[in-house]
mmCIF file of C-alpha atoms in Angstrom:
data_model
loop_
_atom_site.group_PDB
_atom_site.id
_atom_site.type_symbol
_atom_site.label_atom_id
_atom_site.label_comp_id
_atom_site.label_asym_id
_atom_site.label_seq_id
_atom_site.Cartn_x
_atom_site.Cartn_y
_atom_site.Cartn_z
ATOM 1 C CA MET M 1 -64.798 202.399 150.029
ATOM 2 C CA THR M 2 -62.830 205.073 148.640
ATOM 3 C CA ASP M 3 -62.416 206.712 145.005
ATOM 4 C CA ASN M 4 -59.864 204.273 143.720
ATOM 5 C CA GLN M 5 -62.395 201.177 144.232
ATOM 6 C CA THR M 6 -60.321 198.913 146.680
ATOM 7 C CA THR M 7 -63.068 195.955 145.637
ATOM 8 C CA ALA M 8 -62.359 193.428 143.245
ATOM 9 C CA ASP M 9 -65.832 194.316 141.537
ATOM 10 C CA ARG M 10 -65.425 197.647 141.002
ATOM 11 C CA TYR M 11 -62.174 197.127 139.744
ATOM 12 C CA VAL M 12 -63.239 194.847 137.138
ATOM 13 C CA THR M 13 -66.132 197.379 136.165
ATOM 14 C CA ARG M 14 -64.285 200.456 136.040
ATOM 15 C CA ARG M 15 -61.417 198.291 133.568
ATOM 16 C CA ARG M 16 -64.514 197.104 131.487
ATOM 17 C CA VAL M 17 -66.134 200.308 131.110
ATOM 18 C CA LEU M 18 -62.523 202.072 130.205
ATOM 19 C CA GLN M 19 -61.885 199.657 127.775
ATOM 20 C CA ALA M 20 -65.088 199.888 125.837
ATOM 21 C CA GLY M 21 -66.228 203.709 126.734
ATOM 22 C CA ALA M 22 -63.760 205.451 123.922
ATOM 23 C CA ALA M 23 -64.620 202.265 121.045
ATOM 24 C CA GLY M 24 -68.255 202.050 121.956
ATOM 25 C CA ALA M 25 -68.484 205.941 121.687
ATOM 26 C CA GLY M 26 -66.741 205.736 118.905
ATOM 27 C CA LEU M 27 -63.809 208.047 120.105
ATOM 28 C CA ALA M 28 -60.243 207.884 119.794
ATOM 29 C CA LEU M 29 -57.610 209.154 121.323
ATOM 30 C CA ALA M 30 -55.628 212.062 120.149
ATOM 31 C CA PRO M 31 -51.795 211.595 119.307
ATOM 32 C CA TRP M 32 -50.718 213.298 122.161
ATOM 33 C CA GLN M 33 -52.968 211.835 124.552
ATOM 34 C CA LEU M 34 -51.440 208.541 123.365
ATOM 35 C CA SER M 35 -48.107 209.565 123.748
ATOM 36 C CA LEU M 36 -48.781 210.499 127.507
ATOM 37 C CA ALA M 37 -50.159 207.461 127.857
ATOM 38 C CA ALA M 38 -47.174 205.854 127.668
ATOM 39 C CA GLY M 39 -45.489 208.161 129.870
ATOM 40 C CA ALA M 40 -43.601 210.335 126.887
ATOM 41 C CA GLY M 41 -42.416 213.500 128.285
ATOM 42 C CA ASP M 42 -43.882 216.614 126.410
ATOM 43 C CA ASP M 43 -42.389 220.407 126.256
ATOM 44 C CA ASN M 44 -45.458 221.449 124.187
ATOM 45 C CA ALA M 45 -47.042 224.259 126.017
ATOM 46 C CA GLU M 46 -50.479 223.463 124.275
ATOM 47 C CA GLN M 47 -50.171 219.955 125.227
ATOM 48 C CA ARG M 48 -49.802 220.299 129.028
ATOM 49 C CA MET M 49 -52.586 219.751 131.864
ATOM 50 C CA ARG M 50 -54.989 223.188 132.619
ATOM 51 C CA GLN M 51 -53.932 224.531 136.037
ATOM 52 C CA ARG M 52 -55.751 226.787 137.988
ATOM 53 C CA ALA M 53 -54.684 229.526 140.176
ATOM 54 C CA ILE M 54 -54.630 229.516 143.857
ATOM 55 C CA PRO M 55 -56.648 232.885 145.028
ATOM 56 C CA ALA M 56 -54.732 233.359 147.676
ATOM 57 C CA THR M 57 -51.154 233.542 145.805
ATOM 58 C CA GLY M 58 -51.980 233.102 141.916
ATOM 59 C CA GLU M 59 -49.353 230.297 142.087
ATOM 60 C CA GLN M 60 -50.818 227.769 139.145
ATOM 61 C CA VAL M 61 -51.740 224.045 140.191
ATOM 62 C CA PRO M 62 -52.159 221.372 137.988
ATOM 63 C CA VAL M 63 -56.198 220.641 137.948
ATOM 64 C CA VAL M 64 -55.913 216.735 138.869
ATOM 65 C CA GLY M 65 -54.139 215.905 141.922
ATOM 66 C CA MET M 66 -53.707 212.753 143.828
ATOM 67 C CA GLY M 67 -55.468 211.597 146.745
ATOM 68 C CA SER M 68 -54.131 209.008 149.066
ATOM 69 C CA SER M 69 -56.621 207.008 150.692
ATOM 70 C CA GLY M 70 -56.998 203.476 150.195
ATOM 71 C CA SER M 71 -54.466 203.298 146.995
ATOM 72 C CA TYR M 72 -51.083 203.954 149.348
ATOM 73 C CA GLU M 73 -51.760 202.760 153.043
ATOM 74 C CA ARG M 74 -50.767 199.512 152.248
ATOM 75 C CA MET M 75 -47.207 198.761 150.323
ATOM 76 C CA THR M 76 -46.437 194.818 149.560
ATOM 77 C CA SER M 77 -44.254 192.750 147.164
ATOM 78 C CA ASP M 78 -47.373 192.779 145.180
ATOM 79 C CA ASN M 79 -48.178 195.922 144.893
ATOM 80 C CA ALA M 80 -44.935 198.038 145.435
ATOM 81 C CA GLU M 81 -44.161 198.451 141.599
ATOM 82 C CA ALA M 82 -47.689 199.756 140.482
ATOM 83 C CA LEU M 83 -47.343 202.386 143.270
ATOM 84 C CA ARG M 84 -43.945 203.471 141.841
ATOM 85 C CA THR M 85 -45.376 203.827 138.183
ATOM 86 C CA VAL M 86 -48.951 205.374 139.436
ATOM 87 C CA MET M 87 -46.155 208.042 141.172
ATOM 88 C CA LYS M 88 -44.049 208.145 138.224
ATOM 89 C CA GLN M 89 -46.886 208.505 135.827
ATOM 90 C CA PHE M 90 -48.721 211.265 137.942
ATOM 91 C CA VAL M 91 -45.817 213.906 137.623
ATOM 92 C CA ALA M 92 -45.038 212.583 133.678
ATOM 93 C CA MET M 93 -48.600 213.660 132.920
ATOM 94 C CA GLY M 94 -48.106 217.102 134.667
ATOM 95 C CA GLY M 95 -49.532 216.099 138.234
ATOM 96 C CA THR M 96 -48.304 217.724 141.105
ATOM 97 C CA LEU M 97 -51.003 218.088 144.262
ATOM 98 C CA VAL M 98 -50.575 214.889 146.309
ATOM 99 C CA ASP M 99 -52.957 214.570 148.616
ATOM 100 C CA THR M 100 -52.710 212.453 152.379
ATOM 101 C CA SER M 101 -52.958 211.959 155.961
ATOM 102 C CA PRO M 102 -52.045 210.671 159.032
ATOM 103 C CA SER M 103 -55.257 208.552 159.416
ATOM 104 C CA TYR M 104 -55.005 207.090 155.901
ATOM 105 C CA GLY M 105 -52.737 203.752 157.532
ATOM 106 C CA ARG M 106 -49.154 203.950 156.427
ATOM 107 C CA ALA M 107 -50.150 206.504 153.329
ATOM 108 C CA GLU M 108 -47.558 209.424 154.379
ATOM 109 C CA THR M 109 -44.605 206.881 155.080
ATOM 110 C CA HIS M 110 -45.055 205.160 151.220
ATOM 111 C CA ILE M 111 -45.992 208.129 149.566
ATOM 112 C CA GLY M 112 -42.452 209.582 151.046
ATOM 113 C CA GLU M 113 -40.858 206.692 150.440
ATOM 114 C CA VAL M 114 -41.907 206.313 146.789
ATOM 115 C CA ALA M 115 -41.721 209.850 145.922
ATOM 116 C CA ARG M 116 -37.751 209.489 146.892
ATOM 117 C CA GLU M 117 -37.367 206.295 145.254
ATOM 118 C CA THR M 118 -38.836 207.895 141.960
ATOM 119 C CA GLY M 119 -36.712 211.207 141.838
ATOM 120 C CA VAL M 120 -40.169 213.285 142.236
ATOM 121 C CA ARG M 121 -40.197 214.339 145.647
ATOM 122 C CA ASP M 122 -39.190 218.315 143.980
ATOM 123 C CA GLU M 123 -41.624 218.131 141.616
ATOM 124 C CA LEU M 124 -44.767 217.656 144.457
ATOM 125 C CA PHE M 125 -47.061 219.845 146.009
ATOM 126 C CA MET M 126 -47.106 218.003 149.338
ATOM 127 C CA ALA M 127 -50.738 218.421 150.925
ATOM 128 C CA THR M 128 -51.444 216.491 154.449
ATOM 129 C CA LYS M 129 -53.277 217.217 157.332
ATOM 130 C CA VAL M 130 -53.513 217.171 161.274
ATOM 131 C CA ARG M 131 -56.825 215.764 163.282
ATOM 132 C CA LYS M 132 -55.185 216.351 167.240
ATOM 133 C CA ASP M 133 -57.075 218.258 169.675
ATOM 134 C CA SER M 134 -54.056 220.498 171.760
ATOM 135 C CA ARG M 135 -51.758 222.527 170.005
ATOM 136 C CA GLU M 136 -48.857 220.025 171.442
ATOM 137 C CA GLN M 137 -50.517 217.197 169.964
ATOM 138 C CA THR M 138 -51.001 218.747 166.553
ATOM 139 C CA LEU M 139 -47.563 219.771 166.553
ATOM 140 C CA ASP M 140 -45.940 216.358 167.033
ATOM 141 C CA GLN M 141 -48.217 214.987 164.167
ATOM 142 C CA PHE M 142 -47.160 217.560 161.937
ATOM 143 C CA ARG M 143 -43.047 216.972 162.634
ATOM 144 C CA ALA M 144 -44.353 213.154 162.313
ATOM 145 C CA SER M 145 -45.698 213.961 158.733
ATOM 146 C CA ILE M 146 -42.355 216.057 157.687
ATOM 147 C CA ASP M 147 -40.189 212.953 158.680
ATOM 148 C CA LYS M 148 -42.420 210.888 156.607
ATOM 149 C CA LEU M 149 -42.699 213.193 153.370
ATOM 150 C CA GLY M 150 -39.805 215.369 154.029
ATOM 151 C CA GLU M 151 -40.222 219.079 153.259
ATOM 152 C CA PRO M 152 -41.730 221.312 152.071
ATOM 153 C CA ILE M 153 -45.192 220.625 153.397
ATOM 154 C CA ASP M 154 -47.113 222.925 151.004
ATOM 155 C CA LEU M 155 -50.558 222.540 152.976
ATOM 156 C CA LEU M 156 -51.467 221.614 156.006
ATOM 157 C CA GLN M 157 -55.382 221.073 156.512
ATOM 158 C CA ILE M 158 -57.418 220.756 159.698
ATOM 159 C CA HIS M 159 -58.914 216.754 159.104
ATOM 160 C CA ASN M 160 -62.848 216.490 159.600
ATOM 161 C CA PHE M 161 -63.163 219.618 162.058
ATOM 162 C CA ILE M 162 -61.056 217.713 164.737
ATOM 163 C CA GLY M 163 -60.099 219.924 167.703
ATOM 164 C CA LEU M 164 -60.971 222.961 164.853
ATOM 165 C CA GLU M 165 -60.644 226.060 166.852
ATOM 166 C CA SER M 166 -57.393 224.820 168.789
ATOM 167 C CA GLN M 167 -55.938 223.230 165.716
ATOM 168 C CA TRP M 168 -56.755 226.611 163.963
ATOM 169 C CA LYS M 169 -54.545 228.824 166.259
ATOM 170 C CA THR M 170 -51.460 226.613 165.654
ATOM 171 C CA LEU M 171 -52.203 225.995 161.438
ATOM 172 C CA LYS M 172 -51.868 230.023 161.604
ATOM 173 C CA GLN M 173 -48.783 229.840 164.064
ATOM 174 C CA LEU M 174 -46.789 227.789 161.393
ATOM 175 C CA LYS M 175 -47.805 229.174 158.273
ATOM 176 C CA ASP M 176 -46.736 232.792 159.866
ATOM 177 C CA GLU M 177 -43.326 231.237 160.657
ATOM 178 C CA GLY M 178 -43.047 229.855 157.551
ATOM 179 C CA ARG M 179 -43.113 226.041 158.037
ATOM 180 C CA VAL M 180 -46.146 225.598 156.078
ATOM 181 C CA ARG M 181 -47.184 227.794 153.209
ATOM 182 C CA TYR M 182 -50.797 227.273 152.872
ATOM 183 C CA ILE M 183 -53.622 226.506 155.260
ATOM 184 C CA GLY M 184 -57.058 224.909 155.092
ATOM 185 C CA LEU M 185 -59.722 222.361 156.495
ATOM 186 C CA THR M 186 -61.448 219.299 154.873
ATOM 187 C CA HIS M 187 -64.350 217.502 154.778
ATOM 188 C CA TYR M 188 -66.162 214.213 153.082
ATOM 189 C CA LEU M 189 -69.908 214.313 153.998
ATOM 190 C CA THR M 190 -72.422 216.739 152.628
ATOM 191 C CA SER M 191 -73.937 216.759 156.125
ATOM 192 C CA ALA M 192 -70.919 219.148 157.011
ATOM 193 C CA PHE M 193 -71.885 221.553 154.493
ATOM 194 C CA ASP M 194 -73.382 224.010 157.150
ATOM 195 C CA GLU M 195 -70.227 223.660 159.065
ATOM 196 C CA LEU M 196 -68.467 224.199 156.408
ATOM 197 C CA GLU M 197 -70.400 226.841 155.162
ATOM 198 C CA HIS M 198 -69.855 228.723 158.700
ATOM 199 C CA GLN M 199 -66.434 228.261 158.717
ATOM 200 C CA MET M 200 -64.993 229.541 155.114
ATOM 201 C CA SER M 201 -67.223 232.498 155.860
ATOM 202 C CA SER M 202 -65.623 233.187 159.202
ATOM 203 C CA LYS M 203 -61.721 231.816 158.697
ATOM 204 C CA ASP M 204 -58.987 233.185 156.674
ATOM 205 C CA MET M 205 -58.133 229.986 155.199
ATOM 206 C CA ASP M 206 -56.361 229.561 152.091
ATOM 207 C CA PHE M 207 -58.114 226.060 150.973
ATOM 208 C CA VAL M 208 -61.244 224.170 151.555
ATOM 209 C CA GLN M 209 -61.114 220.219 150.555
ATOM 210 C CA PHE M 210 -64.990 218.715 149.976
ATOM 211 C CA ASN M 211 -67.277 216.218 148.376
ATOM 212 C CA TYR M 212 -68.570 217.220 145.051
ATOM 213 C CA SER M 213 -69.511 214.917 142.003
ATOM 214 C CA ILE M 214 -72.296 214.590 139.130
ATOM 215 C CA MET M 215 -74.038 212.299 141.506
ATOM 216 C CA THR M 216 -73.576 214.694 144.789
ATOM 217 C CA PRO M 217 -73.939 218.031 143.233
ATOM 218 C CA GLU M 218 -75.164 220.228 146.256
ATOM 219 C CA ALA M 219 -71.982 221.913 146.711
ATOM 220 C CA GLU M 220 -72.672 223.825 143.945
ATOM 221 C CA GLU M 221 -75.715 225.632 146.084
ATOM 222 C CA ARG M 222 -73.827 227.591 148.207
ATOM 223 C CA LEU M 223 -69.950 226.150 149.054
ATOM 224 C CA LEU M 224 -68.570 226.802 145.715
ATOM 225 C CA PRO M 225 -69.629 230.325 144.993
ATOM 226 C CA LEU M 226 -68.780 231.139 148.791
ATOM 227 C CA ALA M 227 -65.104 229.956 147.821
ATOM 228 C CA ALA M 228 -65.132 232.007 144.735
ATOM 229 C CA ASP M 229 -66.295 234.813 146.796
ATOM 230 C CA ARG M 230 -64.270 234.642 149.501
ATOM 231 C CA GLY M 231 -60.815 233.543 147.349
ATOM 232 C CA ILE M 232 -60.525 230.355 148.825
ATOM 233 C CA ALA M 233 -59.007 227.240 146.683
ATOM 234 C CA VAL M 234 -61.091 224.283 146.412
ATOM 235 C CA LEU M 235 -59.929 220.087 146.615
ATOM 236 C CA VAL M 236 -62.417 218.318 145.571
ATOM 237 C CA ASN M 237 -62.692 214.295 147.267
ATOM 238 C CA ARG M 238 -65.014 211.932 146.553
ATOM 239 C CA ALA M 239 -65.647 212.755 142.601
ATOM 240 C CA PHE M 240 -66.285 209.058 141.788
ATOM 241 C CA ASN M 241 -68.797 208.581 144.874
ATOM 242 C CA ASP M 242 -66.507 206.056 146.290
ATOM 243 C CA GLY M 243 -66.784 204.201 142.845
ATOM 244 C CA ALA M 244 -70.477 204.689 142.918
ATOM 245 C CA ILE M 245 -69.980 206.318 139.515
ATOM 246 C CA PHE M 246 -68.852 203.121 137.879
ATOM 247 C CA GLY M 247 -71.455 201.138 139.240
ATOM 248 C CA ARG M 248 -74.017 203.524 137.896
ATOM 249 C CA VAL M 249 -73.041 203.329 134.245
ATOM 250 C CA GLY M 250 -72.185 199.575 134.104
ATOM 251 C CA ASP M 251 -71.379 198.507 130.155
ATOM 252 C CA GLN M 252 -73.304 201.809 129.063
ATOM 253 C CA GLU M 253 -71.659 203.381 126.128
ATOM 254 C CA LEU M 254 -70.096 206.629 126.831
ATOM 255 C CA PRO M 255 -72.371 208.827 124.962
ATOM 256 C CA ALA M 256 -71.375 210.317 121.738
ATOM 257 C CA TYR M 257 -71.766 213.935 122.597
ATOM 258 C CA ALA M 258 -68.829 213.490 125.288
ATOM 259 C CA ARG M 259 -66.478 213.925 122.221
ATOM 260 C CA GLU M 260 -67.460 217.738 122.261
ATOM 261 C CA PHE M 261 -65.468 217.851 125.225
ATOM 262 C CA ASP M 262 -62.801 215.503 124.582
ATOM 263 C CA CYS M 263 -64.027 212.832 126.822
ATOM 264 C CA ASN M 264 -62.923 209.072 126.465
ATOM 265 C CA SER M 265 -64.054 207.241 129.630
ATOM 266 C CA TRP M 266 -66.654 207.368 132.394
ATOM 267 C CA ALA M 267 -63.664 208.403 134.971
ATOM 268 C CA GLN M 268 -63.216 211.245 132.630
ATOM 269 C CA PHE M 269 -66.769 212.111 132.218
ATOM 270 C CA ALA M 270 -67.070 212.314 136.272
ATOM 271 C CA LEU M 271 -64.051 214.453 136.735
ATOM 272 C CA LYS M 272 -64.517 216.907 134.090
ATOM 273 C CA TYR M 273 -68.205 217.403 135.343
ATOM 274 C CA VAL M 274 -66.423 218.804 138.264
ATOM 275 C CA LEU M 275 -63.526 220.495 136.722
ATOM 276 C CA ALA M 276 -66.027 222.302 134.215
ATOM 277 C CA ASN M 277 -66.957 224.582 137.949
ATOM 278 C CA GLU M 278 -64.512 227.015 137.964
ATOM 279 C CA ALA M 279 -64.479 227.587 141.764
ATOM 280 C CA VAL M 280 -63.062 223.972 141.902
ATOM 281 C CA THR M 281 -58.958 224.498 141.812
ATOM 282 C CA ALA M 282 -58.424 220.924 141.582
ATOM 283 C CA VAL M 283 -59.916 217.489 142.018
ATOM 284 C CA ILE M 284 -57.724 214.550 143.689
ATOM 285 C CA PRO M 285 -58.824 211.126 142.454
ATOM 286 C CA ALA M 286 -56.925 208.072 144.617
ATOM 287 C CA THR M 287 -55.477 205.074 142.898
ATOM 288 C CA SER M 288 -53.122 202.224 143.079
ATOM 289 C CA ASP M 289 -53.706 201.045 139.530
ATOM 290 C CA PRO M 290 -51.452 203.010 136.712
ATOM 291 C CA GLU M 291 -54.563 202.055 134.300
ATOM 292 C CA HIS M 292 -56.675 204.299 135.941
ATOM 293 C CA LEU M 293 -54.439 206.911 136.647
ATOM 294 C CA VAL M 294 -53.524 207.753 133.171
ATOM 295 C CA ASP M 295 -57.225 207.822 132.750
ATOM 296 C CA ASN M 296 -57.696 209.922 135.339
ATOM 297 C CA MET M 297 -55.009 212.048 134.529
ATOM 298 C CA HIS M 298 -56.382 212.718 130.917
ATOM 299 C CA ALA M 299 -59.455 214.887 132.448
ATOM 300 C CA GLY M 300 -57.322 217.350 132.826
ATOM 301 C CA TYR M 301 -56.486 217.513 128.946
ATOM 302 C CA GLY M 302 -58.904 219.163 126.436
ATOM 303 C CA ALA M 303 -62.252 221.384 126.501
ATOM 304 C CA LEU M 304 -64.455 221.053 129.452
ATOM 305 C CA PRO M 305 -68.380 221.028 129.398
ATOM 306 C CA ASP M 306 -70.465 224.268 129.528
ATOM 307 C CA ALA M 307 -73.292 224.539 131.716
ATOM 308 C CA ALA M 308 -75.771 223.314 128.972
ATOM 309 C CA MET M 309 -73.756 220.347 128.747
ATOM 310 C CA ARG M 310 -73.648 219.793 132.072
ATOM 311 C CA LYS M 311 -77.151 219.339 132.737
ATOM 312 C CA ARG M 312 -77.218 217.113 129.875
ATOM 313 C CA MET M 313 -74.481 215.182 131.695
ATOM 314 C CA ARG M 314 -76.373 215.263 134.821
ATOM 315 C CA ASP M 315 -79.717 213.833 133.004
ATOM 316 C CA THR M 316 -77.318 210.856 131.259
ATOM 317 C CA ILE M 317 -76.453 209.720 135.097
ATOM 318 C CA ARG M 318 -79.938 210.237 136.487
ATOM 319 C CA ASN M 319 -81.594 208.147 133.965
ATOM 320 C CA LEU M 320 -79.081 205.539 133.459
#
């Protein structure tokens, strides 16, 4: 299971709560939200997606990116148009950061193809990973990623600590040579947090990626404060707990207080909770469904909950 809810049951559940959420809570999309949902361009700065700075350079990136595990792994005649629409809508609604990996089936190949076909490759901040043990294997995998995704590769990450020490030297060399702009490492399990904390404290990394959500908030205890202290950009994966959040909320109406932070769906509820922590640079939900993409992207607009509201949100989810 991945954040794009690849099973039929979770797709149905999310679509149902998405359609019912705003109406059930008495919420309505603002005109600018409706125009974005329709894919309209907008030059008004007040209506652009929220951005945050990469601490290493100050470069700004939009806070809602896009993952690709599950969503872009397979492309057929049945889903190709939807994947193209997802990519076009992602950029039209202010997205730039796309995260992928050689281990996600043919995701790199499909992302590269779709980005070129839709004419948005130059708009993208491209992040991928390496997961090899030796220097030569790492370089071979990096070159293969360039062939599939095109250049530049903005962020290169070590995937789940594989070959960590040998790969780190290679990533530093690639950055020093200007072949990648940023380097970092990733994991997706809370059980890896002790090792992540050690690596974040001992290595001069630009980015770190880990799991964090309203259902799994443990990163708030150590990793997010450490990232802020060390000046490390944070990408958040599994913000939907592999779709479990939609199973939890089921047919429940979105609470009326969600209007206070411009929230119109349970997906936005989960994403805005994550984004309310200012140590988070971007969240990267994956989807192959254009409707879900539009829903996700709206989390990057409007107000975010404060600390008291976030506690209320946790209590809401805990009590369902």
